[in-house]
Coordinates of C-alpha atoms in Angstrom, one line a residue:
M264 CA 103.4 42.0 -114.1
L265 CA 106.7 41.3 -112.4
D266 CA 107.0 41.8 -108.6
E267 CA 110.6 43.1 -108.6
S268 CA 110.6 43.3 -104.8
L269 CA 110.4 39.5 -104.8
L270 CA 113.7 39.3 -106.7
D271 CA 115.6 40.7 -103.7
A272 CA 113.7 38.6 -101.1
P273 CA 115.5 35.2 -101.0
E274 CA 113.2 33.7 -98.5
A275 CA 110.1 34.7 -100.5
L276 CA 111.7 33.3 -103.6
A277 CA 112.3 30.0 -101.8
R278 CA 108.7 29.8 -100.8
A279 CA 107.5 30.6 -104.3
D280 CA 109.8 28.0 -105.8
T281 CA 107.7 24.9 -105.1
R282 CA 109.3 23.0 -108.0
G283 CA 112.9 23.4 -106.9
L284 CA 113.9 25.3 -110.0
L285 CA 116.5 27.5 -108.4
R286 CA 118.1 24.6 -106.7
G287 CA 118.1 22.7 -110.0
A288 CA 119.9 25.6 -111.7
A289 CA 122.4 25.9 -108.9
E290 CA 123.2 22.2 -108.9
S291 CA 124.0 22.1 -112.6
G292 CA 127.7 21.9 -112.0
A293 CA 127.3 19.0 -109.5
R294 CA 125.1 17.2 -112.1
V295 CA 127.8 17.5 -114.6
R296 CA 130.3 15.8 -112.2
T297 CA 127.8 13.1 -111.2
A298 CA 126.8 12.4 -114.7
A299 CA 130.4 12.1 -115.9
R300 CA 131.1 9.6 -113.1
H301 CA 128.0 7.6 -114.1
A302 CA 129.0 7.6 -117.7
A303 CA 132.5 6.4 -116.9
E304 CA 131.2 3.6 -114.7
A305 CA 128.8 2.6 -117.5
G306 CA 131.7 2.1 -119.9
V307 CA 131.7 5.3 -122.0
A308 CA 135.3 6.0 -121.3
D309 CA 136.3 2.5 -122.5
L310 CA 134.7 2.8 -125.9
K311 CA 137.0 1.9 -128.8
P312 CA 135.2 3.0 -131.9
D313 CA 136.4 2.0 -135.4
G314 CA 135.5 5.4 -136.7
R315 CA 132.8 8.0 -136.7
P316 CA 129.2 7.1 -137.4
R317 CA 127.6 8.4 -140.6
A318 CA 125.0 10.3 -138.6
V319 CA 123.8 10.7 -135.0
L320 CA 120.1 10.4 -134.5
V321 CA 118.7 11.8 -131.2
A322 CA 115.3 10.9 -129.7
G323 CA 113.6 11.9 -126.5
P324 CA 110.4 13.5 -125.2
G325 CA 109.9 17.2 -125.6
A326 CA 112.8 19.5 -125.0
A327 CA 114.9 16.6 -123.6
G328 CA 115.3 15.4 -127.1
S329 CA 115.2 18.7 -129.0
C330 CA 117.7 20.6 -126.8
T331 CA 120.1 17.7 -126.7
A332 CA 120.1 17.4 -130.4
D333 CA 120.4 21.1 -130.9
L334 CA 123.4 21.5 -128.6
L335 CA 125.2 18.4 -129.9
G336 CA 124.7 19.7 -133.4
A337 CA 126.0 23.2 -132.5
L338 CA 129.0 21.9 -130.6
S339 CA 129.9 19.4 -133.3
G340 CA 130.5 22.2 -135.8
G341 CA 128.8 20.3 -138.6
N342 CA 131.4 17.5 -138.7
I343 CA 128.6 14.9 -139.1
P344 CA 124.8 15.3 -139.3
V345 CA 123.0 15.4 -135.9
S346 CA 119.3 14.9 -136.5
L347 CA 116.3 14.9 -134.1
I348 CA 113.8 12.2 -134.4
G349 CA 110.6 14.0 -133.6
P350 CA 107.7 12.1 -132.1
T351 CA 104.2 11.7 -133.6
G352 CA 100.9 11.1 -131.7
V353 CA 98.7 12.8 -129.2
A354 CA 100.7 14.1 -126.4
P355 CA 98.1 14.1 -123.6
A356 CA 97.2 10.4 -124.2
P357 CA 99.4 8.1 -122.1
G358 CA 101.7 6.1 -124.3
A359 CA 100.5 7.8 -127.5
L360 CA 103.8 9.2 -128.7
R361 CA 105.8 7.2 -131.3
W362 CA 109.2 7.5 -132.7
A363 CA 110.4 6.0 -136.0
L364 CA 113.8 5.7 -137.5
P365 CA 114.3 7.4 -140.9
G366 CA 114.3 5.0 -143.8
W367 CA 118.0 5.4 -144.4
A368 CA 119.1 4.4 -140.9
S369 CA 121.5 1.5 -140.9
P370 CA 124.4 0.0 -138.9
L371 CA 126.5 3.0 -140.0
D372 CA 124.4 5.3 -137.7
L373 CA 124.2 5.9 -134.0
L374 CA 120.9 6.3 -132.1
V375 CA 121.0 8.3 -128.9
I376 CA 118.0 8.4 -126.6
A377 CA 117.7 11.0 -123.8
T378 CA 114.9 11.1 -121.4
P379 CA 114.4 12.1 -117.7
D380 CA 111.4 9.7 -117.5
G381 CA 112.1 6.4 -119.3
T382 CA 108.5 5.1 -119.1
E383 CA 107.4 6.3 -122.6
P384 CA 106.1 3.2 -124.3
G385 CA 107.2 4.5 -127.7
L386 CA 110.9 4.6 -126.8
P387 CA 111.4 0.8 -126.2
R388 CA 109.7 0.3 -129.6
L389 CA 112.3 2.7 -131.1
V390 CA 115.0 0.5 -129.4
E391 CA 113.6 -2.5 -131.2
Q392 CA 113.7 -0.7 -134.5
A393 CA 117.3 0.2 -133.9
Y394 CA 118.1 -3.4 -133.1
R395 CA 116.5 -4.6 -136.3
R396 CA 118.4 -2.1 -138.4
G397 CA 121.7 -2.7 -136.6
C398 CA 122.2 0.8 -135.4
A399 CA 124.5 1.5 -132.5
L400 CA 122.5 2.5 -129.5
V401 CA 123.2 4.6 -126.4
A402 CA 120.6 5.8 -123.9
V403 CA 120.6 8.2 -120.9
A404 CA 117.5 7.5 -118.7
P405 CA 116.6 6.5 -115.1
G406 CA 118.3 3.2 -114.3
H407 CA 115.3 1.0 -113.5
S408 CA 113.0 2.4 -116.1
P409 CA 111.3 0.2 -118.8
L410 CA 113.6 1.9 -121.3
A411 CA 116.7 0.7 -119.5
G412 CA 115.5 -2.9 -119.7
A413 CA 114.8 -2.6 -123.4
V414 CA 118.3 -1.1 -124.0
A415 CA 119.9 -3.9 -122.1
Q416 CA 118.0 -6.5 -124.1
A417 CA 119.2 -4.9 -127.4
R418 CA 122.8 -4.9 -126.2
G419 CA 123.0 -1.1 -126.1
L420 CA 124.9 1.1 -123.8
M421 CA 122.8 2.4 -120.9
V422 CA 123.9 5.3 -118.7
P423 CA 121.7 5.9 -115.6
L424 CA 120.5 9.5 -115.3
A425 CA 122.2 11.6 -112.6
T426 CA 119.5 12.8 -110.2
S427 CA 119.8 15.4 -107.6
S428 CA 118.3 16.0 -104.2
Y429 CA 115.2 17.5 -105.7
G430 CA 115.0 14.8 -108.4
P431 CA 113.7 15.0 -112.0
P432 CA 110.1 16.0 -112.7
G433 CA 107.7 13.5 -111.3
S434 CA 110.2 11.6 -109.2
S435 CA 110.4 11.3 -105.4
P436 CA 113.5 11.9 -103.4
A437 CA 115.7 8.8 -102.8
P438 CA 115.7 7.3 -99.3
P439 CA 118.7 8.2 -97.1
D440 CA 120.0 4.6 -97.3
A441 CA 119.6 4.3 -101.1
P442 CA 122.7 3.9 -103.3
P443 CA 123.8 7.0 -105.2
Y444 CA 122.0 5.7 -108.3
T445 CA 120.5 2.6 -109.9
T446 CA 121.7 0.9 -113.0
A447 CA 120.5 -1.4 -115.7
P448 CA 122.4 -4.7 -116.1
T449 CA 126.1 -4.1 -116.3
R450 CA 128.1 -4.6 -119.4
S451 CA 129.5 -7.9 -118.2
E452 CA 125.9 -9.2 -117.9
V453 CA 124.9 -8.2 -121.4
R454 CA 127.9 -8.1 -123.6
P455 CA 128.7 -11.0 -126.0
E456 CA 131.9 -12.8 -125.1
A457 CA 133.2 -13.2 -128.6
G458 CA 134.3 -10.5 -131.0
P459 CA 132.7 -9.6 -134.3
E460 CA 134.4 -12.4 -136.2
A461 CA 132.4 -14.9 -134.1
W462 CA 129.0 -13.6 -135.1
P463 CA 126.9 -16.3 -136.7
E464 CA 126.4 -16.2 -140.4
D465 CA 122.6 -16.4 -140.0
S466 CA 122.5 -13.3 -137.7
P467 CA 119.8 -10.9 -138.8
Q468 CA 122.3 -8.2 -139.8
G469 CA 125.6 -9.9 -139.8
P470 CA 128.7 -8.5 -138.1
P471 CA 129.0 -4.8 -137.5
P472 CA 130.3 -2.9 -140.5
E473 CA 133.5 -0.9 -140.7
G474 CA 133.0 2.7 -139.6
A475 CA 130.4 1.8 -136.9
L476 CA 131.2 2.1 -133.2
G477 CA 133.1 -1.1 -133.5
D478 CA 132.9 -3.1 -130.2
P479 CA 129.4 -4.6 -130.0
A480 CA 129.6 -4.5 -126.3
H481 CA 129.7 -0.7 -126.5
S482 CA 127.9 0.1 -129.7
G483 CA 124.6 -1.7 -129.6
G484 CA 126.1 -4.6 -131.7
H485 CA 124.0 -7.6 -132.4
P486 CA 123.6 -10.4 -129.9
H487 CA 123.7 -14.1 -130.8
H488 CA 120.0 -14.3 -131.7
T489 CA 118.5 -15.0 -135.0
T490 CA 115.4 -13.0 -134.1
P491 CA 115.2 -9.7 -132.2
P492 CA 114.1 -9.8 -128.5
H493 CA 110.5 -9.3 -127.7
I494 CA 110.1 -6.2 -125.7
E495 CA 107.1 -6.1 -123.4
P496 CA 105.2 -2.9 -123.4
P497 CA 105.7 -0.9 -120.2
G498 CA 102.9 0.4 -118.0
T499 CA 100.6 3.3 -118.7
A500 CA 102.4 6.0 -116.9
P501 CA 101.9 9.4 -118.7
D502 CA 104.6 10.6 -120.9
E503 CA 106.7 13.5 -119.8
V504 CA 106.3 15.3 -123.1
T505 CA 105.1 18.8 -122.4
G506 CA 107.8 20.1 -119.9
P507 CA 111.2 21.5 -120.8
A508 CA 114.5 19.9 -119.9
L509 CA 114.6 21.7 -116.6
P510 CA 117.7 23.4 -115.2
G511 CA 120.1 20.8 -114.1
T512 CA 118.3 17.9 -115.9
L513 CA 119.6 19.1 -119.2
W514 CA 123.2 18.6 -118.0
A515 CA 122.4 15.2 -116.6
L516 CA 121.3 14.2 -120.1
L517 CA 123.9 16.0 -122.1
T518 CA 127.1 15.2 -120.1
P519 CA 127.3 11.4 -120.9
L520 CA 126.6 12.2 -124.5
L521 CA 129.4 14.7 -124.6
M522 CA 131.7 12.0 -123.3
L523 CA 130.4 9.7 -126.0
V524 CA 130.9 12.0 -128.9
D525 CA 134.4 12.8 -127.5
R526 CA 135.3 9.1 -127.8
I527 CA 133.8 9.1 -131.4
G528 CA 136.0 12.1 -132.2
L529 CA 133.1 14.4 -133.0
I530 CA 134.0 17.1 -130.4
S531 CA 136.6 17.5 -127.8
A532 CA 135.2 16.9 -124.3
P533 CA 137.8 15.1 -122.2
P534 CA 137.3 14.8 -118.4
A535 CA 139.4 18.0 -117.8
A536 CA 137.1 20.0 -120.2
L537 CA 134.0 18.7 -118.4
Q538 CA 135.5 19.7 -115.0
Q539 CA 136.0 23.2 -116.4
V540 CA 132.3 23.2 -117.5
A541 CA 131.2 22.2 -114.0
D542 CA 133.4 24.9 -112.5
R543 CA 132.0 27.5 -114.9
L544 CA 128.4 26.5 -114.0
D545 CA 129.3 26.8 -110.3
R546 CA 130.7 30.3 -110.8
V547 CA 127.5 31.4 -112.7
A548 CA 125.4 29.9 -109.8
E549 CA 127.4 32.1 -107.4
R550 CA 126.8 35.2 -109.5
C551 CA 123.1 34.5 -110.1
G552 CA 122.0 33.0 -106.8
P553 CA 118.9 34.3 -105.0
A554 CA 121.0 36.1 -102.3
I555 CA 122.8 38.2 -104.9
A556 CA 121.1 41.6 -105.4
T557 CA 119.5 42.4 -108.7
Y558 CA 121.8 45.2 -109.7
T559 CA 124.8 42.8 -109.6
N560 CA 123.0 39.7 -110.7
P561 CA 122.9 39.3 -114.5
A562 CA 120.0 36.8 -114.4
K563 CA 117.8 38.9 -112.1
T564 CA 118.6 41.9 -114.2
L565 CA 117.6 40.2 -117.4
A566 CA 114.4 38.9 -115.8
A567 CA 113.4 42.4 -114.8
E568 CA 114.2 43.8 -118.2
L569 CA 112.0 41.2 -119.9
S570 CA 109.0 42.1 -117.8
E571 CA 106.1 43.3 -119.9
S572 CA 108.2 42.9 -123.1
L573 CA 108.2 40.7 -126.2
P574 CA 111.8 39.3 -126.2
L575 CA 113.5 39.1 -129.6
L576 CA 116.3 36.7 -129.0
W577 CA 119.0 37.6 -131.6
T578 CA 121.9 35.2 -131.7
E579 CA 125.2 35.0 -133.4
G580 CA 127.1 31.7 -133.5
P581 CA 125.8 28.1 -133.4
V582 CA 126.2 27.7 -129.6
A583 CA 124.4 31.0 -128.9
A584 CA 121.7 30.0 -131.4
A585 CA 121.1 26.8 -129.5
A586 CA 121.1 28.7 -126.2
G587 CA 118.6 31.2 -127.6
R588 CA 116.2 28.5 -128.7
R589 CA 116.3 26.8 -125.3
F590 CA 115.8 30.2 -123.6
A591 CA 112.7 30.8 -125.7
G592 CA 111.4 27.3 -124.7
L593 CA 112.0 27.9 -121.0
L594 CA 110.3 31.4 -121.1
A595 CA 107.2 29.8 -122.6
A596 CA 107.1 26.7 -120.5
L597 CA 108.1 28.2 -117.1
A598 CA 107.0 31.8 -117.3
G599 CA 104.3 31.6 -119.9
R600 CA 106.0 34.4 -121.9
P601 CA 106.4 34.3 -125.7
A602 CA 109.8 35.0 -127.3
L603 CA 111.0 35.0 -130.9
P604 CA 114.5 33.6 -131.5
A605 CA 116.3 34.4 -134.7
D606 CA 119.9 34.1 -136.0
L607 CA 121.9 37.1 -137.1
P608 CA 122.2 38.6 -139.6
G609 CA 118.9 37.2 -140.9
A610 CA 117.1 38.5 -137.7
L611 CA 117.7 42.1 -138.9
A612 CA 115.4 41.5 -141.9
A613 CA 113.1 39.0 -140.2
H614 CA 112.2 41.3 -137.3
G615 CA 112.8 44.7 -139.0
T616 CA 109.1 45.2 -139.8
L617 CA 108.1 44.2 -136.3
L618 CA 110.4 46.9 -134.9
A619 CA 108.8 49.5 -137.1
G620 CA 105.3 48.6 -135.9
S621 CA 103.4 48.9 -132.7
F622 CA 105.9 46.8 -130.8
A623 CA 108.8 49.3 -131.3
G624 CA 110.0 51.1 -128.2
G625 CA 109.0 54.5 -129.5
A626 CA 105.6 53.5 -130.8
D627 CA 102.6 55.3 -129.2
P628 CA 99.0 55.7 -130.3
D629 CA 97.9 59.0 -131.8
D630 CA 96.1 60.5 -128.9
F631 CA 98.9 61.7 -126.7
F632 CA 96.6 63.3 -124.1
R633 CA 94.3 60.4 -123.5
D634 CA 93.9 59.0 -119.9
R635 CA 96.3 56.1 -119.5
V636 CA 95.6 55.3 -115.8
E637 CA 93.1 52.5 -116.5
E638 CA 95.0 51.1 -119.5
P639 CA 97.3 48.1 -119.3
E640 CA 100.9 48.8 -120.2
A641 CA 101.6 48.2 -123.9
L642 CA 103.8 45.2 -124.8
R643 CA 107.1 46.5 -126.3
A644 CA 109.8 44.5 -128.0
R645 CA 113.2 44.1 -126.3
I646 CA 116.1 42.7 -128.2
V647 CA 118.3 40.3 -126.3
L648 CA 121.7 39.8 -128.1
L649 CA 123.4 36.5 -127.4
H650 CA 126.8 35.7 -129.0
D651 CA 129.3 33.1 -128.2
E652 CA 132.4 34.8 -129.7
P653 CA 133.8 38.3 -129.2
V654 CA 132.5 40.9 -131.7
G655 CA 134.8 40.9 -134.7
P656 CA 135.0 42.8 -138.0
V657 CA 132.5 40.6 -139.7
S658 CA 130.0 40.4 -136.8
A659 CA 126.4 41.5 -137.3
V660 CA 126.2 42.5 -133.6
P661 CA 127.1 46.2 -134.2
A662 CA 124.4 46.4 -136.9
A663 CA 121.9 44.9 -134.5
R664 CA 122.7 47.5 -131.9
E665 CA 122.3 50.3 -134.4
L666 CA 118.9 49.0 -135.6
A667 CA 117.7 48.8 -132.0
L668 CA 118.8 52.4 -131.4
A669 CA 117.2 53.6 -134.6
H670 CA 113.8 52.2 -133.6
E671 CA 114.2 53.2 -129.9
T672 CA 114.0 49.6 -128.9
A673 CA 115.6 48.5 -125.7
F674 CA 118.2 45.8 -125.8
S675 CA 120.2 43.5 -123.5
E676 CA 123.4 41.7 -124.4
L677 CA 124.9 38.5 -123.1
E678 CA 128.5 37.5 -124.0
P679 CA 130.2 34.7 -122.1
D680 CA 133.7 35.0 -120.7
E681 CA 136.6 33.5 -122.6
G682 CA 136.9 29.8 -122.6
S683 CA 136.3 26.7 -124.7
P684 CA 133.0 26.4 -126.7
L685 CA 131.7 24.1 -124.0
E686 CA 132.4 26.6 -121.3
R687 CA 130.8 29.4 -123.3
A688 CA 127.8 27.3 -123.9
A689 CA 127.5 26.5 -120.2
E690 CA 127.6 30.1 -119.2
L691 CA 125.0 31.2 -121.7
L692 CA 122.7 28.3 -120.8
A693 CA 123.1 28.9 -117.0
I694 CA 122.4 32.6 -117.1
T695 CA 119.3 32.2 -119.3
D696 CA 118.1 29.3 -117.1
F697 CA 118.3 31.4 -114.0
A698 CA 116.7 34.4 -115.8
A699 CA 113.7 32.2 -116.9
V700 CA 113.3 30.9 -113.4
Y701 CA 113.4 34.3 -111.8
L702 CA 110.9 35.6 -114.3
A703 CA 108.5 32.7 -113.6
L704 CA 108.8 33.0 -109.8
A705 CA 108.4 36.8 -109.7
S706 CA 105.5 37.1 -112.2
A707 CA 102.4 38.1 -110.3
D708 CA 100.2 36.2 -112.7
R709 CA 102.1 32.9 -112.5
T710 CA 100.2 29.7 -111.9

């Protein structure tokens, strides 16, 4: 059950929020600005690619990898394939996860690694695979992690993760006299001094091909070695594989990669656009903060509406679809609530039978006069419509509304304000992040 009185008690919410989830959501805009600065200092803004890669391969633990790949693919509009490299292995065993490049990966492809931890032993091994195949390599991870050292050895581009005052999961706050962030070796320490034409003929892969990221200093090009570097296995710290990309952390991972794909020409994400994203996130944080009453707070309202319900997350548009899948993951991971995401118009058929059954809003057992006092409240479906564009003549949103009314099923609707695709994605992600956090904090049965 949801303790709705807790939603309008900011001090009680703060006491319940032992993981700093609300602060993480509120700091998303600041994380975008900090991550953009880190990426610029790491050299992302100086990239001079020869052309687009054939494909972008994304790897990372849990939702850090899946959400990053999902959002990059949605924002790219299908210009080039964006594929997730899923791990294999036993998640609870330290170091058991492994990532493997697909058989077709080559110097024409770009490997992106996103992790808030950086101690996963399987990721440095993936870096070594990328080195052997000649793939361009970019990683976003904590600066002094084992992964950062492996990326530096492989001549990849390493962007240190932008942390906040509450830090990523499993981290401790930085001391007051610590620098703003830590980095792997700088580009001047790891880049080859000669251009591609100076690569030795007996290099394992030869010079970078046309159409790759071009400059080996920025694209994971091959160093002057005839054999790949030996990467020592890191320690036995447990992998961060079960948790979601928490509010704020997702933007610390995603922002440098948005700058990267902007340089590649995959999407448009110049510094001015990222500043607008940060501003939009700040405005959502003001609207959805713990001091804002439920009746004017869209995130608290959505959390209250989802209490004792089975959320059916119906989405229209690629950005909304990615936001819906992330929302479902957060509801499960933070609040312990199941949710079923589906894209319109296919959701109408996929969930039509479900709405006609016992989960429908108007469904009720036969004995109307039975004693309900001792019975738990029945779980009812609630449709949550998320769309990233205004409803047009070919939209399936009106049909979704009609289906919900026909089955007496409650529905909520989220549509972001006007803006670029990045801004609309930021607003949808921010509101649903806050809603998942409020639902988790105010649930009486939370752990």
